[in-house]
Coordinates of C-alpha atoms and ligand atoms in Angstrom, one line a residue:
M328 CA -62.0 134.1 107.0
K329 CA -64.1 132.2 104.4
R330 CA -67.1 132.5 106.7
R331 CA -66.6 136.3 107.0
L332 CA -66.4 136.6 103.2
Y333 CA -69.5 134.5 102.8
N334 CA -71.4 136.6 105.3
W335 CA -70.2 139.8 103.6
I336 CA -71.3 138.6 100.1
T337 CA -74.7 137.3 101.2
Q338 CA -75.4 140.5 103.2
R339 CA -74.6 142.6 100.1
L340 CA -76.8 140.4 97.9
M341 CA -79.7 140.6 100.4
N342 CA -79.4 144.4 100.7
A343 CA -79.6 144.7 96.9
C344 CA -82.6 142.4 96.6
P345 CA -86.1 143.8 96.2
T346 CA -88.3 143.0 99.2
S347 CA -90.7 140.8 97.1
L348 CA -87.8 138.7 95.8
L349 CA -86.3 138.4 99.2
N350 CA -89.7 137.1 100.6
K351 CA -90.0 134.7 97.7
G352 CA -86.4 133.4 98.3
H353 CA -87.2 133.0 102.0
D354 CA -90.3 130.9 101.2
E355 CA -88.4 128.8 98.7
L356 CA -85.6 128.1 101.2
L357 CA -88.3 127.2 103.8
R358 CA -89.9 124.7 101.2
L359 CA -86.4 123.3 100.6
R360 CA -85.8 122.8 104.3
I361 CA -89.2 121.0 104.7
R362 CA -88.4 118.7 101.8
A363 CA -84.9 118.0 103.2
Q364 CA -86.5 117.1 106.5
E365 CA -89.0 114.8 104.8
N366 CA -86.3 113.2 102.8
L367 CA -84.2 112.5 105.9
R368 CA -87.2 111.0 107.7
Q369 CA -87.9 108.8 104.6
R370 CA -84.3 107.6 104.5
Q371 CA -84.3 106.8 108.2
A372 CA -87.5 104.8 107.8
R373 CA -86.2 102.9 104.8
Q374 CA -83.0 102.0 106.6
S375 CA -84.9 100.4 109.5
P376 CA -88.6 99.9 108.7
S377 CA -89.3 97.5 111.6
L378 CA -90.6 98.6 115.0
T379 CA -88.4 97.6 117.9
Q380 CA -91.3 95.7 119.4
S381 CA -93.6 94.3 116.8
I382 CA -97.3 95.2 116.6
N383 CA -99.5 93.0 114.4
S384 CA -103.0 93.6 113.0
H385 CA -105.9 91.2 113.9
D386 CA -105.3 89.5 110.5
G387 CA -101.6 89.1 110.9
Q388 CA -100.1 92.2 109.0
R389 CA -97.1 93.7 110.7
L390 CA -97.0 97.4 111.5
T391 CA -93.9 99.0 109.8
L392 CA -92.6 102.5 109.4
S393 CA -94.0 104.3 106.4
I394 CA -93.0 107.9 105.7
L395 CA -94.8 109.7 102.7
Q396 CA -94.6 106.4 100.7
K397 CA -96.5 106.5 97.4
D398 CA -97.2 102.8 97.9
A399 CA -98.1 103.0 101.6
P400 CA -100.1 99.9 102.8
W401 CA -103.3 101.9 103.4
L402 CA -103.5 103.4 99.9
G403 CA -105.0 100.2 98.5
I404 CA -107.9 100.3 100.9
S405 CA -111.3 101.2 99.6
A406 CA -113.0 104.0 101.6
P407 CA -116.7 103.9 100.8
P408 CA -118.3 107.4 100.6
T409 CA -120.5 108.8 103.3
T410 CA -122.7 111.9 103.4
I411 CA -121.2 113.2 106.7
P412 CA -119.5 116.5 105.9
G413 CA -115.9 116.9 107.1
M414 CA -112.3 117.8 106.6
L415 CA -110.6 114.5 105.6
T416 CA -108.7 113.7 102.5
T417 CA -109.1 110.3 100.8
S418 CA -105.8 109.0 102.1
E419 CA -106.9 110.0 105.6
K420 CA -110.1 108.0 105.3
Q421 CA -108.1 105.1 104.1
Y422 CA -105.6 105.5 106.9
Y423 CA -108.3 105.4 109.6
L424 CA -109.6 102.2 108.1
Y425 CA -106.0 100.8 108.1
I426 CA -104.6 101.8 111.5
T427 CA -107.7 100.6 113.4
Q428 CA -106.8 97.0 112.2
F429 CA -103.8 97.1 114.6
Y430 CA -105.9 97.7 117.7
Q431 CA -105.2 94.8 120.1
G432 CA -107.8 95.4 122.8
V433 CA -105.3 96.2 125.6
G434 CA -106.6 99.7 126.2
S435 CA -109.2 102.3 125.2
V436 CA -109.6 104.1 121.9
V437 CA -110.0 107.9 122.2
E438 CA -110.9 110.5 119.6
L439 CA -110.4 114.2 120.2
G440 CA -112.1 116.7 117.8
P441 CA -114.6 114.8 115.7
W442 CA -116.5 117.9 114.5
L443 CA -119.6 116.4 112.7
G444 CA -118.2 112.9 112.9
L445 CA -116.6 112.2 109.5
S446 CA -113.4 110.9 111.2
T447 CA -115.4 109.1 113.8
H448 CA -117.3 107.3 111.0
Y449 CA -114.1 105.9 109.4
I450 CA -112.4 105.1 112.7
V451 CA -115.4 103.2 113.9
E452 CA -115.9 101.5 110.5
G453 CA -112.3 100.2 110.8
L454 CA -112.7 99.2 114.5
R455 CA -115.9 97.3 113.7
K456 CA -113.9 95.0 111.5
N457 CA -111.5 94.2 114.3
P458 CA -112.6 91.4 116.6
H459 CA -110.6 93.0 119.5
F460 CA -113.0 95.9 119.5
S461 CA -116.1 93.8 120.1
N462 CA -118.2 94.9 123.0
R463 CA -116.2 98.1 123.3
K464 CA -116.9 101.8 122.6
M465 CA -114.6 104.6 121.5
S466 CA -114.5 107.7 123.8
V467 CA -115.1 110.8 121.8
F468 CA -114.5 114.4 123.1
D469 CA -115.2 117.7 121.6
D470 CA -116.3 121.1 123.0
F471 CA -118.9 121.2 120.2
V472 CA -118.7 125.0 120.0
W473 CA -119.7 126.3 116.6
R474 CA -117.1 128.7 115.2
A475 CA -118.7 130.1 112.1
S476 CA -115.5 131.8 110.9
W477 CA -113.8 128.5 110.0
M478 CA -116.6 125.8 110.3
Q479 CA -119.3 127.3 108.1
K480 CA -117.5 126.8 104.8
W481 CA -117.4 123.0 105.3
L482 CA -121.2 122.9 105.1
E483 CA -121.3 124.2 101.6
G484 CA -123.1 121.9 99.2
T485 CA -125.0 120.1 102.1
A486 CA -128.6 120.6 103.3
I487 CA -127.4 121.2 106.9
S488 CA -128.3 124.5 108.4
A489 CA -125.4 126.0 110.5
P490 CA -125.9 126.6 114.2
A491 CA -125.5 130.2 115.4
N492 CA -122.0 131.3 116.2
Y493 CA -120.8 129.8 119.6
E494 CA -124.0 127.5 119.8
S495 CA -123.5 123.8 120.6
F496 CA -123.3 121.6 117.5
Q497 CA -123.5 118.4 119.4
P498 CA -127.0 117.7 118.1
L499 CA -125.6 117.8 114.5
F500 CA -122.9 115.4 115.5
T501 CA -125.5 113.0 117.1
Q502 CA -127.6 113.2 113.9
Q503 CA -124.8 112.6 111.5
T504 CA -123.4 109.6 113.5
Q505 CA -126.7 107.9 114.3
A506 CA -125.6 104.8 112.5
I507 CA -122.6 104.2 114.7
A508 CA -124.1 105.6 118.0
E509 CA -123.7 102.2 119.8
Y510 CA -119.9 102.3 119.2
V511 CA -119.2 105.7 120.7
D512 CA -119.3 107.3 124.1
V513 CA -119.5 111.1 123.4
K514 CA -118.7 113.9 125.9
R515 CA -118.9 117.6 125.5
K516 CA -115.8 118.8 127.2
K517 CA -112.7 120.9 126.5
I518 CA -109.0 120.2 126.3
T519 CA -108.0 123.8 127.0
D520 CA -109.7 127.1 126.9
Y521 CA -110.4 128.1 123.3
D522 CA -112.7 130.6 121.5
G523 CA -116.1 130.3 123.2
N524 CA -115.6 127.1 125.3
Q525 CA -114.5 128.8 128.5
A526 CA -117.6 127.8 130.5
L527 CA -117.3 124.1 129.7
P528 CA -115.7 121.5 132.0
K529 CA -112.2 120.2 131.2
I530 CA -111.7 116.6 130.2
A531 CA -110.7 114.3 133.0
W532 CA -109.4 110.8 132.3
P533 CA -108.6 108.2 135.0
Q534 CA -104.9 107.3 134.9
T535 CA -105.9 103.6 135.5
E536 CA -107.8 103.5 132.2
K537 CA -105.1 102.7 129.8
I538 CA -105.2 104.0 126.2
E539 CA -104.0 102.0 123.2
L540 CA -105.1 104.3 120.4
I541 CA -105.7 108.1 120.5
I542 CA -106.7 110.2 117.4
I543 CA -106.3 113.9 117.8
D544 CA -107.8 116.5 115.5
C545 CA -108.3 119.6 117.6
G546 CA -105.6 122.1 117.0
R547 CA -102.1 122.9 116.3
S548 CA -101.0 125.2 119.1
L549 CA -98.6 124.1 121.8
A550 CA -101.2 124.9 124.4
V551 CA -103.8 122.5 123.1
N552 CA -101.2 119.8 122.4
E553 CA -99.7 120.1 125.8
G554 CA -103.3 120.1 127.1
W555 CA -104.2 116.6 125.8
W556 CA -100.8 115.3 126.6
D557 CA -101.2 116.2 130.3
I558 CA -104.6 114.7 130.5
F559 CA -104.0 111.4 128.6
S560 CA -100.3 110.5 128.5
P561 CA -100.3 109.1 132.1
S562 CA -102.5 106.4 130.6
F563 CA -100.4 105.5 127.6
I564 CA -98.8 102.1 127.4
A565 CA -95.1 101.9 126.6
H566 CA -94.4 100.4 123.1
K567 CA -98.1 100.0 122.4
T568 CA -100.0 103.3 122.4
L569 CA -100.4 104.8 118.9
I570 CA -100.9 108.6 118.8
V571 CA -102.5 109.8 115.5
M572 CA -102.1 113.5 115.0
Q573 CA -104.4 114.6 112.2
D574 CA -102.9 118.0 111.9
W575 CA -99.2 117.2 112.3
Q576 CA -98.1 118.1 108.8
N577 CA -99.6 121.6 109.2
H578 CA -96.1 122.7 110.5
K579 CA -95.1 122.5 106.8
C580 CA -97.1 125.6 106.1
V581 CA -95.2 128.2 103.9
P582 CA -95.1 131.0 104.8
E583 CA -94.8 130.0 108.4
V584 CA -97.6 130.8 110.8
F585 CA -97.1 131.2 114.5
W586 CA -99.8 128.8 115.7
E587 CA -98.7 125.7 113.7
N588 CA -96.6 124.2 116.5
T589 CA -97.2 120.5 115.9
K590 CA -93.5 119.6 115.2
I591 CA -92.2 121.7 118.0
F592 CA -94.6 119.8 120.2
T593 CA -93.5 116.3 119.1
D594 CA -89.8 117.3 119.0
S595 CA -90.2 118.3 122.6
K596 CA -91.2 114.8 123.5
Q597 CA -88.0 113.4 122.1
S598 CA -87.4 109.8 122.9
Q599 CA -90.9 109.4 124.5
I600 CA -92.5 109.1 121.0
E601 CA -91.3 107.7 117.7
L602 CA -92.7 108.8 114.3
I603 CA -93.9 105.7 112.5
H604 CA -96.3 107.0 109.8
E605 CA -96.5 110.2 107.7
V606 CA -99.5 110.0 105.3
S607 CA -99.1 111.5 101.9
D608 CA -101.7 114.0 100.6
A609 CA -102.8 114.4 104.2
G610 CA -102.0 116.1 107.5
I611 CA -101.7 112.9 109.5
A612 CA -98.6 111.6 111.3
T613 CA -98.6 108.8 113.8
F614 CA -96.3 108.2 116.7
L615 CA -95.6 105.2 118.9
F616 CA -95.3 105.9 122.6
H617 CA -92.2 104.5 124.2
G618 CA -92.6 105.6 127.8
Q619 CA -92.4 108.7 130.0
Q620 CA -88.8 109.9 130.6
Ligands
SAM941 C1 -110.6 120.4 112.4 S1 -112.0 120.0 113.4 C2 -112.1 118.3 113.3 C3 -112.5 117.7 111.9 C4 -113.0 116.3 112.0 N1 -112.1 115.4 112.6 C5 -113.4 115.7 110.7 O1 -113.2 114.5 110.4 O2 -114.0 116.5 109.9 C6 -111.5 120.3 115.0 C7 -112.5 119.9 116.1 O3 -111.8 120.1 117.4 C8 -112.7 120.8 118.3 N2 -111.8 121.5 119.2 C9 -110.9 122.5 118.9 N3 -110.3 122.9 120.1 C10 -110.8 122.2 121.1 C11 -110.6 122.3 122.5 N4 -109.7 123.1 123.0 N5 -111.3 121.4 123.3 C12 -112.2 120.6 122.7 N6 -112.5 120.5 121.4 C13 -111.8 121.3 120.6 C14 -113.5 121.7 117.4 O4 -114.8 121.9 118.0 C15 -113.7 120.8 116.1 O5 -114.8 120.0 116.2

């Protein structure tokens, strides 16, 4: 009875509401829902901040859960500037310098979607300080297809001339990352078909080559996320592999957009992965792999 009355009143109110106000109200409720979800994740992390199986950095720090903390352990790290253009916030640069300190040398490091190499630069800078990375290289994949509609604007204020639409920008990546060339193994391959990359070969990864750290910055759709998961997850190591999703927090977009599927994707993996970090003022979230179900 109460529910019927509630439904009747809300329906009446909504019918009387101007469209613009209803849209505004819808967006406010969505923001509230996102904040409630964040708050619940923060509470859960505060209640049990330790990982079930401990992971330590090369200098003895323990990896703990940290969800949108204003005093997160990476926020004190200095991230020296570089001239490489790119799409990272300051806390994302700090985070890459931080998370790479937990690399233990039990598997490979993979980066998907470096663009011109800004993320690659900070990941490698972090790895170079970690003795477990000595004599190793990070595997880097991108289709290197220039998509002027959303890439061009990131060159503003630089002296770099943009490639033609759909041309390869791998030469630009090579030029920008010259200083760290010896630490990376770069391949022009695709994860899934996407806007101009149809003719390129798909990434193949041998299941026997285990992966300890994977950093993904190449899209938000279910298709691309399922794409890298299918290629790489058979090589993940239970309770060890760290999955850094640069764009994860894009699902918080208000109003909603249909291609921001990062949370749907990670929710679908359920107990296979556990959220351990959500970086504030950033898009990054990191998951610990627990095993295929
Ligand atoms: C947002 S940008 C990466 C920004 C970069 N990490 C930085 O630090 O500035 C996304 C990158 O993913 C690549 N990409 C997108 N979809 C892809 C796909 N299906 N296969 C391979 N690469 C892809 C793009 O070419 C682009 O370089």
